[in-house]
PDB file of C-alpha atoms in Angstrom:
ATOM      1  CA  MET A 610      24.585 -69.453  43.003  1.00 45.00           C
ATOM      2  CA  SER A 611      26.591 -67.584  45.537  1.00 43.00           C
ATOM      3  CA  PHE A 612      28.819 -66.231  42.809  1.00 41.00           C
ATOM      4  CA  TYR A 613      25.679 -64.742  41.014  1.00 41.00           C
ATOM      5  CA  PHE A 614      24.484 -62.899  44.172  1.00 37.00           C
ATOM      6  CA  SER A 615      27.946 -61.522  44.891  1.00 42.00           C
ATOM      7  CA  SER A 616      28.217 -60.189  41.359  1.00 41.00           C
ATOM      8  CA  LEU A 617      24.811 -58.612  41.555  1.00 40.00           C
ATOM      9  CA  SER A 618      25.520 -56.887  44.871  1.00 43.00           C
ATOM     10  CA  SER A 619      28.790 -55.524  43.621  1.00 43.00           C
ATOM     11  CA  LEU A 620      27.092 -54.111  40.545  1.00 39.00           C
ATOM     12  CA  GLN A 621      24.421 -52.378  42.644  1.00 43.00           C
ATOM     13  CA  SER A 622      27.066 -50.890  44.931  1.00 41.00           C
ATOM     14  CA  VAL A 623      28.879 -49.562  41.905  1.00 39.00           C
ATOM     15  CA  SER A 624      25.678 -47.979  40.499  1.00 41.00           C
ATOM     16  CA  LEU A 625      24.885 -46.400  43.864  1.00 39.00           C
ATOM     17  CA  PHE A 626      28.293 -44.741  44.287  1.00 38.00           C
ATOM     18  CA  THR A 627      28.851 -43.743  40.647  1.00 42.00           C
ATOM     19  CA  LYS A 628      27.996 -40.087  39.760  1.00 44.00           C
ATOM     20  CA  THR A 629      26.010 -39.407  36.659  1.00 44.00           C
ATOM     21  CA  THR A 630      27.754 -36.831  34.558  1.00 47.00           C
ATOM     22  CA  THR A 631      25.944 -34.472  32.174  1.00 46.00           C
ATOM     23  CA  PRO A 632      27.634 -33.793  28.869  1.00 46.00           C
ATOM     24  CA  HIS A 633      29.595 -30.530  28.792  1.00 48.00           C
ATOM     25  CA  TYR A 634      29.190 -28.386  25.618  1.00 45.00           C
ATOM     26  CA  ASN A 635      31.825 -25.923  24.536  1.00 51.00           C
ATOM     27  CA  ASN A 636      30.241 -22.495  24.348  1.00 52.00           C
ATOM     28  CA  ASN A 637      33.179 -20.925  22.607  1.00 52.00           C
ATOM     29  CA  ASN A 638      31.547 -21.057  19.245  1.00 53.00           C
ATOM     30  CA  ASN A 639      28.261 -19.575  20.492  1.00 54.00           C
ATOM     31  CA  ASN A 640      30.127 -16.799  22.210  1.00 55.00           C
ATOM     32  CA  SER A 641      32.139 -15.963  19.124  1.00 55.00           C
ATOM     33  CA  ASN A 642      28.981 -15.944  16.988  1.00 57.00           C
ATOM     34  CA  ASN A 643      27.224 -13.606  19.446  1.00 58.00           C
ATOM     35  CA  ARG A 644      30.230 -11.320  19.517  1.00 58.00           C
ATOM     36  CA  ALA A 645      30.362 -11.155  15.711  1.00 52.00           C
ATOM     37  CA  GLN A 646      26.657 -10.322  15.520  1.00 55.00           C
ATOM     38  CA  PHE A 647      27.122  -7.617  18.144  1.00 48.00           C
ATOM     39  CA  LEU A 648      30.109  -6.101  16.305  1.00 47.00           C
ATOM     40  CA  PHE A 649      28.148  -6.203  12.981  1.00 45.00           C
ATOM     41  CA  ARG A 650      25.142  -4.431  14.456  1.00 50.00           C
ATOM     42  CA  SER A 651      27.304  -1.837  16.156  1.00 46.00           C
ATOM     43  CA  ARG A 652      29.215  -1.175  12.930  1.00 47.00           C
ATOM     44  CA  ALA A 653      25.957  -0.953  10.873  1.00 43.00           C
ATOM     45  CA  SER A 654      24.345   1.378  13.309  1.00 44.00           C
ATOM     46  CA  SER A 655      27.436   3.617  13.311  1.00 42.00           C
ATOM     47  CA  GLU A 656      27.131   3.976   9.538  1.00 48.00           C
ATOM     48  CA  VAL A 657      23.599   5.439   9.823  1.00 43.00           C
ATOM     49  CA  PRO A 658      23.730   9.099  10.938  1.00 49.00           C
ATOM     50  CA  ASP A 659      21.379  10.068  13.804  1.00 52.00           C
ATOM     51  CA  PHE A 660      20.990  13.560  12.321  1.00 55.00           C
ATOM     52  CA  LEU A 661      20.199  15.207   9.047  1.00 54.00           C
ATOM     53  CA  SER A 662      22.406  17.847   7.530  1.00 56.00           C
ATOM     54  CA  ALA A 663      21.218  21.472   7.574  1.00 59.00           C
ATOM     55  CA  ASP A 664      20.610  21.522   3.809  1.00 58.00           C
ATOM     56  CA  TRP A 665      18.868  18.131   3.557  1.00 48.00           C
ATOM     57  CA  LEU A 666      15.415  19.517   3.166  1.00 49.00           C
ATOM     58  CA  GLU A 667      16.525  22.127   0.652  1.00 54.00           C
ATOM     59  CA  SER A 668      18.354  19.560  -1.417  1.00 48.00           C
ATOM     60  CA  ARG A 669      15.370  17.301  -1.359  1.00 50.00           C
ATOM     61  CA  ARG A 670      13.177  20.169  -2.703  1.00 56.00           C
ATOM     62  CA  LYS A 671      15.623  20.789  -5.520  1.00 60.00           C
ATOM     63  CA  ARG A 672      15.695  17.073  -6.534  1.00 63.00           C
ATOM     64  CA  PRO A 673      14.273  16.765 -10.095  1.00 74.00           C
ATOM     65  CA  PHE A 674      10.678  15.556 -10.002  1.00 87.00           C
ATOM     66  CA  GLY A 675      10.123  12.082 -11.467  1.00 94.00           C
ATOM     67  CA  PRO A 676       9.060   8.524 -10.590  1.00 96.00           C
ATOM     68  CA  ARG A 677       8.612   7.701  -6.954  1.00 96.00           C
ATOM     69  CA  LEU A 678       8.348   4.217  -5.466  1.00 95.00           C
ATOM     70  CA  ASN A 679       5.187   5.113  -3.595  1.00 95.00           C
ATOM     71  CA  PHE A 680       3.344   6.280  -6.738  1.00 97.00           C
ATOM     72  CA  SER A 681       0.600   4.050  -8.047  1.00 97.00           C
ATOM     73  CA  ALA A 682       0.040   3.771 -11.793  1.00 98.00           C
ATOM     74  CA  GLU A 683      -2.853   6.239 -11.668  1.00 98.00           C
ATOM     75  CA  GLU A 684      -0.835   8.685  -9.538  1.00 98.00           C
ATOM     76  CA  ALA A 685       2.118   8.548 -11.944  1.00 98.00           C
ATOM     77  CA  ILE A 686      -0.157   9.467 -14.887  1.00 98.00           C
ATOM     78  CA  LYS A 687      -1.744  12.316 -12.802  1.00 98.00           C
ATOM     79  CA  HIS A 688       1.615  13.793 -11.976  1.00 97.00           C
ATOM     80  CA  GLN A 689       2.670  13.671 -15.613  1.00 98.00           C
ATOM     81  CA  LEU A 690      -0.407  15.354 -16.760  1.00 98.00           C
ATOM     82  CA  ASP A 691      -0.132  18.040 -14.087  1.00 97.00           C
ATOM     83  CA  ALA A 692       3.397  18.658 -15.217  1.00 97.00           C
ATOM     84  CA  LEU A 693       2.241  19.121 -18.843  1.00 98.00           C
ATOM     85  CA  LYS A 694      -0.595  21.373 -17.741  1.00 97.00           C
ATOM     86  CA  TYR A 695       1.990  23.773 -16.099  1.00 97.00           C
ATOM     87  CA  ASN A 696       4.608  22.879 -18.702  1.00 97.00           C
ATOM     88  CA  ASP A 697       6.562  26.135 -18.543  1.00 96.00           C
ATOM     89  CA  GLN A 698       6.800  26.322 -14.781  1.00 94.00           C
ATOM     90  CA  PRO A 699       9.366  26.856 -13.278  1.00 93.00           C
ATOM     91  CA  ARG A 700      11.123  27.004 -16.753  1.00 94.00           C
ATOM     92  CA  PRO A 701      10.148  26.401 -20.335  1.00 96.00           C
ATOM     93  CA  ASP A 702       9.218  22.773 -21.120  1.00 97.00           C
ATOM     94  CA  TYR A 703       9.846  21.633 -17.602  1.00 96.00           C
ATOM     95  CA  GLY A 704       6.724  19.451 -17.910  1.00 97.00           C
ATOM     96  CA  ILE A 705       8.217  17.621 -20.844  1.00 97.00           C
ATOM     97  CA  GLU A 706      11.392  17.019 -18.768  1.00 97.00           C
ATOM     98  CA  VAL A 707       9.145  15.318 -16.164  1.00 97.00           C
ATOM     99  CA  MET A 708       7.660  13.151 -18.907  1.00 98.00           C
ATOM    100  CA  TYR A 709      11.179  12.202 -20.058  1.00 97.00           C
ATOM    101  CA  ARG A 710      12.080  11.098 -16.461  1.00 97.00           C
ATOM    102  CA  PHE A 711       8.949   8.927 -16.366  1.00 98.00           C
ATOM    103  CA  ALA A 712       9.624   7.363 -19.762  1.00 97.00           C
ATOM    104  CA  GLY A 713      10.489   3.669 -19.517  1.00 96.00           C
ATOM    105  CA  PHE A 714      12.269   3.255 -22.897  1.00 94.00           C
ATOM    106  CA  ASP A 715      15.873   2.358 -23.435  1.00 94.00           C
ATOM    107  CA  PRO A 716      17.605   5.507 -24.718  1.00 91.00           C
ATOM    108  CA  PHE A 717      20.002   3.397 -26.786  1.00 93.00           C
ATOM    109  CA  GLU A 718      17.220   1.694 -28.779  1.00 94.00           C
ATOM    110  CA  ARG A 719      14.411   2.941 -31.003  1.00 95.00           C
ATOM    111  CA  SER A 720      11.179   3.226 -29.044  1.00 96.00           C
ATOM    112  CA  THR A 721       7.424   3.008 -29.706  1.00 96.00           C
ATOM    113  CA  TYR A 722       6.627   5.453 -26.934  1.00 97.00           C
ATOM    114  CA  PHE A 723       4.731   7.609 -29.453  1.00 96.00           C
ATOM    115  CA  GLY A 724       3.412   4.668 -31.536  1.00 93.00           C
ATOM    116  CA  ARG A 725       5.966   4.677 -34.252  1.00 91.00           C
ATOM    117  CA  PHE A 726       9.617   3.708 -33.888  1.00 93.00           C
ATOM    118  CA  PHE A 727      11.578   6.780 -32.984  1.00 94.00           C
ATOM    119  CA  ASP A 728      15.120   7.338 -31.730  1.00 94.00           C
ATOM    120  CA  LEU A 729      14.359   9.178 -28.433  1.00 95.00           C
ATOM    121  CA  GLY A 730      17.753   8.871 -26.786  1.00 92.00           C
ATOM    122  CA  GLN A 731      18.165  12.630 -27.017  1.00 93.00           C
ATOM    123  CA  PHE A 732      15.808  14.771 -24.989  1.00 96.00           C
ATOM    124  CA  GLU A 733      15.600  17.369 -27.749  1.00 96.00           C
ATOM    125  CA  ARG A 734      13.943  14.864 -30.134  1.00 95.00           C
ATOM    126  CA  PHE A 735      11.541  13.832 -27.389  1.00 96.00           C
ATOM    127  CA  ARG A 736      10.712  17.501 -26.720  1.00 97.00           C
ATOM    128  CA  ARG A 737       9.993  18.302 -30.355  1.00 96.00           C
ATOM    129  CA  ILE A 738       7.429  15.510 -30.640  1.00 95.00           C
ATOM    130  CA  TYR A 739       5.468  16.926 -27.731  1.00 96.00           C
ATOM    131  CA  HIS A 740       5.340  20.205 -29.761  1.00 96.00           C
ATOM    132  CA  HIS A 741       3.950  18.385 -32.701  1.00 92.00           C
ATOM    133  CA  SER A 742       0.456  19.485 -33.694  1.00 87.00           C
ATOM    134  CA  THR A 743      -1.085  16.260 -32.223  1.00 89.00           C
ATOM    135  CA  TYR A 744       0.684  16.327 -28.854  1.00 96.00           C
ATOM    136  CA  ARG A 745       0.862  20.072 -28.201  1.00 95.00           C
ATOM    137  CA  VAL A 746      -2.758  19.998 -26.874  1.00 96.00           C
ATOM    138  CA  LEU A 747      -1.229  18.541 -23.693  1.00 98.00           C
ATOM    139  CA  LEU A 748       1.008  21.528 -23.145  1.00 98.00           C
ATOM    140  CA  GLY A 749      -0.852  24.028 -20.953  1.00 97.00           C
ATOM    141  CA  HIS A 750      -4.110  22.249 -21.387  1.00 97.00           C
ATOM    142  CA  LYS A 751      -7.212  23.689 -19.721  1.00 97.00           C
ATOM    143  CA  GLU A 752      -9.251  20.681 -18.882  1.00 97.00           C
ATOM    144  CA  ARG A 753      -9.034  16.872 -18.870  1.00 98.00           C
ATOM    145  CA  LYS A 754     -11.234  13.871 -17.989  1.00 98.00           C
ATOM    146  CA  ILE A 755     -10.443  10.234 -17.402  1.00 98.00           C
ATOM    147  CA  LEU A 756     -12.478   8.114 -19.782  1.00 98.00           C
ATOM    148  CA  SER A 757     -11.428   4.654 -18.743  1.00 98.00           C
ATOM    149  CA  SER A 758      -8.772   2.799 -16.632  1.00 98.00           C
ATOM    150  CA  LEU A 759      -7.830  -0.832 -16.814  1.00 97.00           C
ATOM    151  CA  PHE A 760      -5.152  -3.200 -15.456  1.00 97.00           C
ATOM    152  CA  ILE A 761      -4.526  -5.460 -18.449  1.00 95.00           C
ATOM    153  CA  GLU A 762      -1.942  -7.358 -16.450  1.00 94.00           C
ATOM    154  CA  GLU A 763      -0.792  -7.324 -12.888  1.00 94.00           C
ATOM    155  CA  ASN A 764       2.070  -4.986 -13.769  1.00 96.00           C
ATOM    156  CA  LYS A 765       0.565  -3.110 -16.778  1.00 98.00           C
ATOM    157  CA  PHE A 766      -2.001  -0.383 -16.601  1.00 98.00           C
ATOM    158  CA  LYS A 767      -3.820   1.629 -19.324  1.00 98.00           C
ATOM    159  CA  GLN A 768      -5.792   4.867 -19.034  1.00 98.00           C
ATOM    160  CA  ARG A 769      -7.583   6.894 -21.666  1.00 98.00           C
ATOM    161  CA  VAL A 770      -7.792  10.667 -20.995  1.00 98.00           C
ATOM    162  CA  TRP A 771      -9.752  13.353 -22.869  1.00 98.00           C
ATOM    163  CA  VAL A 772      -7.802  16.679 -22.969  1.00 98.00           C
ATOM    164  CA  ARG A 773      -9.050  20.143 -24.004  1.00 97.00           C
ATOM    165  CA  GLY A 774      -6.162  22.391 -25.022  1.00 95.00           C
ATOM    166  CA  SER A 775      -5.583  26.141 -24.626  1.00 93.00           C
ATOM    167  CA  ARG A 776      -6.526  26.867 -28.237  1.00 92.00           C
ATOM    168  CA  PRO A 777     -10.075  27.109 -29.546  1.00 92.00           C
ATOM    169  CA  GLN A 778     -11.651  23.729 -30.502  1.00 91.00           C
ATOM    170  CA  GLU A 779      -8.468  21.881 -29.546  1.00 94.00           C
ATOM    171  CA  GLU A 780      -9.138  18.572 -27.980  1.00 95.00           C
ATOM    172  CA  GLU A 781      -7.687  15.050 -28.198  1.00 96.00           C
ATOM    173  CA  ILE A 782      -7.876  11.677 -26.427  1.00 97.00           C
ATOM    174  CA  PHE A 783      -4.679  10.043 -25.295  1.00 98.00           C
ATOM    175  CA  GLN A 784      -3.958   6.521 -24.050  1.00 98.00           C
ATOM    176  CA  PHE A 785      -1.285   6.110 -21.402  1.00 98.00           C
ATOM    177  CA  THR A 786       0.316   2.719 -20.824  1.00 98.00           C
ATOM    178  CA  MET A 787       2.198   2.281 -17.600  1.00 98.00           C
ATOM    179  CA  ALA A 788       4.414  -0.655 -16.758  1.00 98.00           C
ATOM    180  CA  GLN A 789       5.745  -1.542 -13.319  1.00 98.00           C
ATOM    181  CA  ARG A 790       9.390  -2.617 -13.417  1.00 96.00           C
ATOM    182  CA  ILE A 791      10.441  -5.875 -11.813  1.00 94.00           C
ATOM    183  CA  GLY A 792      14.047  -6.161 -10.751  1.00 93.00           C
ATOM    184  CA  GLY A 793      16.885  -3.861 -11.342  1.00 93.00           C
ATOM    185  CA  SER A 794      17.354  -0.280  -9.987  1.00 91.00           C
ATOM    186  CA  TRP A 795      13.800   0.671 -10.920  1.00 94.00           C
ATOM    187  CA  ASP A 796      12.198  -2.311  -9.266  1.00 96.00           C
ATOM    188  CA  GLY A 797       8.586  -1.520  -8.164  1.00 96.00           C
ATOM    189  CA  TYR A 798       8.450   1.872 -10.039  1.00 98.00           C
ATOM    190  CA  TRP A 799       5.639   2.623 -12.553  1.00 98.00           C
ATOM    191  CA  LEU A 800       7.214   3.988 -15.739  1.00 98.00           C
ATOM    192  CA  THR A 801       5.477   5.175 -18.932  1.00 98.00           C
ATOM    193  CA  GLU A 802       5.628   2.655 -21.709  1.00 98.00           C
ATOM    194  CA  SER A 803       3.708   4.774 -24.292  1.00 97.00           C
ATOM    195  CA  VAL A 804       1.606   7.881 -24.741  1.00 97.00           C
ATOM    196  CA  LEU A 805      -0.578   7.391 -27.851  1.00 97.00           C
ATOM    197  CA  ASN A 806      -2.974   9.737 -29.619  1.00 95.00           C
ATOM    198  CA  ASP A 807      -6.282   7.827 -29.685  1.00 90.00           C
ATOM    199  CA  GLY A 808      -7.257   9.239 -33.091  1.00 80.00           C
ATOM    200  CA  GLY A 809      -4.965   6.912 -35.073  1.00 68.00           C
ATOM    201  CA  ASP A 810      -1.468   7.422 -36.538  1.00 64.00           C
ATOM    202  CA  ALA A 811      -0.494  10.894 -35.536  1.00 62.00           C
ATOM    203  CA  PHE A 812       2.495  10.939 -37.831  1.00 64.00           C
ATOM    204  CA  ALA A 813       0.917   9.630 -41.031  1.00 60.00           C
ATOM    205  CA  GLY A 814       2.153  12.654 -42.938  1.00 56.00           C
ATOM    206  CA  GLY A 815       5.737  12.238 -41.671  1.00 57.00           C
ATOM    207  CA  MET A 816       7.635  13.714 -38.766  1.00 57.00           C
ATOM    208  CA  ALA A 817      10.878  15.698 -38.765  1.00 51.00           C
ATOM    209  CA  TYR A 818      12.365  15.618 -35.280  1.00 49.00           C
TER     210      TYR A 818
END
């Protein structure tokens, strides 16, 4: 019994005089990570200029007009029709150039942009079709009216537009189909999938282009 009490008292004395130590963590890794993040941010910020060049605004004005990421499908159609209305400003067939920039077809494949399969990889062929008797009503048109608009899918939009041309009794209805790209360099942009004459096959009699 005396042995038990002596052992107990010795244990208590040890526990009273023993310091509790807290674990020590090495902060070298944290410091190195923080330093790396600081250097990355400093380097990234140094790559972004805090000023714009003197000719920035002028160069932006000269940038060819075309698709913009902030355009909705309806706005993209409106801008294209405006370009065709003033087709020859600031130069002949400038409006058709704008249409070509909005066109969403692959220039290396035949396209149904105008309904039928056409090789539209060359702008000149694209331009000639807009001067065809069915599409020329769009060039310099005097009046237009939206007949209907519909999202047929989340990323596909159709709009039918009545157009009165510059010649007497010249009017047609056209259907624009816009598709929003997903992925790639055009991600989020609305591009024109097709512009169809609503009166049927515009090229039933053939088309030399």
